[in-house]
Amino acid sequence: MKFAVDLAVCQNIGQCSFTAPEMFTLDDDGKLSFRNEATDEYVSPELTDDDADSAQSAAALCPMQAIRVD
Ligand code: SF4
């Protein structure tokens, strides 16, 4: 299982960084650090079961519905 963030939809609101801070970090500009690695979509490495649960919580709480877990 992996999560993906649609960086065109994400508005850097940061809710995910509170919900799952071990996976979603913000840079000094308050933007998801994934933006340094991808432009359109960031896809995570394979998740542990615990991380998959956290990613699903972050996806459920993202106000832009920018996170997909599959
Ligand atoms: S909660 Fe959603 S919109 Fe906010 S930074 Fe995370 S992915 Fe982007």
Short mmCIF file of C-alpha atoms and ligand atoms in Angstrom, two decimals:
data_model
loop_
_atom_site.label_atom_id
_atom_site.label_comp_id
_atom_site.label_asym_id
_atom_site.label_seq_id
_atom_site.Cartn_x
_atom_site.Cartn_y
_atom_site.Cartn_z
CA MET A 1 0.00 0.00 0.00
CA LYS A 2 1.20 3.51 -0.86
CA PHE A 3 -0.18 7.01 -0.66
CA ALA A 4 -0.15 9.61 -3.39
CA VAL A 5 -0.58 13.36 -3.12
CA ASP A 6 -1.95 15.31 -6.07
CA LEU A 7 0.27 18.37 -5.82
CA ALA A 8 -1.90 20.31 -8.25
CA VAL A 9 -4.84 19.95 -5.87
CA CYS A 10 -2.98 20.30 -2.54
CA GLN A 11 -3.21 23.82 -1.16
CA ASN A 12 -0.52 23.39 1.53
CA ILE A 13 -3.10 23.67 4.28
CA GLY A 14 -0.99 21.33 6.39
CA GLN A 15 -3.70 19.25 8.05
CA CYS A 16 -1.86 16.09 7.00
CA SER A 17 1.28 17.21 8.83
CA PHE A 18 -0.70 17.28 12.07
CA THR A 19 -2.49 13.99 11.38
CA ALA A 20 0.54 11.98 10.22
CA PRO A 21 3.68 14.04 10.93
CA GLU A 22 5.95 11.04 10.42
CA MET A 23 5.03 11.01 6.73
CA PHE A 24 3.85 14.52 5.87
CA THR A 25 6.35 17.25 6.64
CA LEU A 26 6.33 20.91 5.73
CA ASP A 27 9.40 22.80 4.57
CA ASP A 28 10.52 26.20 5.80
CA ASP A 29 8.06 27.83 3.39
CA GLY A 30 5.14 25.86 4.86
CA LYS A 31 4.79 23.67 1.78
CA LEU A 32 4.81 19.88 1.68
CA SER A 33 8.41 18.70 1.43
CA PHE A 34 7.30 16.34 -1.37
CA ARG A 35 7.28 19.36 -3.68
CA ASN A 36 11.06 19.10 -3.75
CA GLU A 37 10.78 15.59 -5.20
CA ALA A 38 7.78 15.77 -7.55
CA THR A 39 5.81 18.35 -9.49
CA ASP A 40 2.45 16.79 -10.36
CA GLU A 41 2.05 13.85 -8.00
CA TYR A 42 4.13 12.44 -5.18
CA VAL A 43 3.91 8.68 -4.60
CA SER A 44 5.25 7.29 -1.32
CA PRO A 45 7.36 4.20 -0.81
CA GLU A 46 5.52 1.05 0.29
CA LEU A 47 3.86 1.69 3.67
CA THR A 48 3.86 -0.39 6.82
CA ASP A 49 0.42 -1.32 8.16
CA ASP A 50 0.68 1.40 10.84
CA ASP A 51 1.75 4.02 8.29
CA ALA A 52 -1.07 2.95 5.98
CA ASP A 53 -3.57 3.58 8.80
CA SER A 54 -2.06 7.02 9.41
CA ALA A 55 -2.07 7.84 5.70
CA GLN A 56 -5.74 6.85 5.47
CA SER A 57 -6.52 9.18 8.38
CA ALA A 58 -4.63 11.99 6.66
CA ALA A 59 -6.51 11.29 3.42
CA ALA A 60 -9.85 11.40 5.21
CA LEU A 61 -9.02 14.73 6.86
CA CYS A 62 -7.37 16.50 3.90
CA PRO A 63 -9.74 19.39 3.11
CA MET A 64 -8.78 19.27 -0.57
CA GLN A 65 -9.06 15.48 -0.91
CA ALA A 66 -5.58 15.57 -2.40
CA ILE A 67 -4.36 12.34 -0.77
CA ARG A 68 -5.11 8.91 -2.19
CA VAL A 69 -4.19 5.65 -0.48
CA ASP A 70 -4.14 2.49 -2.53
S1 SF4 B 1 -3.90 18.30 4.13
FE1 SF4 B 1 -4.20 18.04 1.94
S2 SF4 B 1 -4.20 20.12 1.11
FE2 SF4 B 1 -3.30 20.19 3.15
S3 SF4 B 1 -1.08 20.00 2.84
FE3 SF4 B 1 -1.89 17.96 3.21
S4 SF4 B 1 -2.31 17.14 1.18
FE4 SF4 B 1 -2.13 19.33 0.97
#
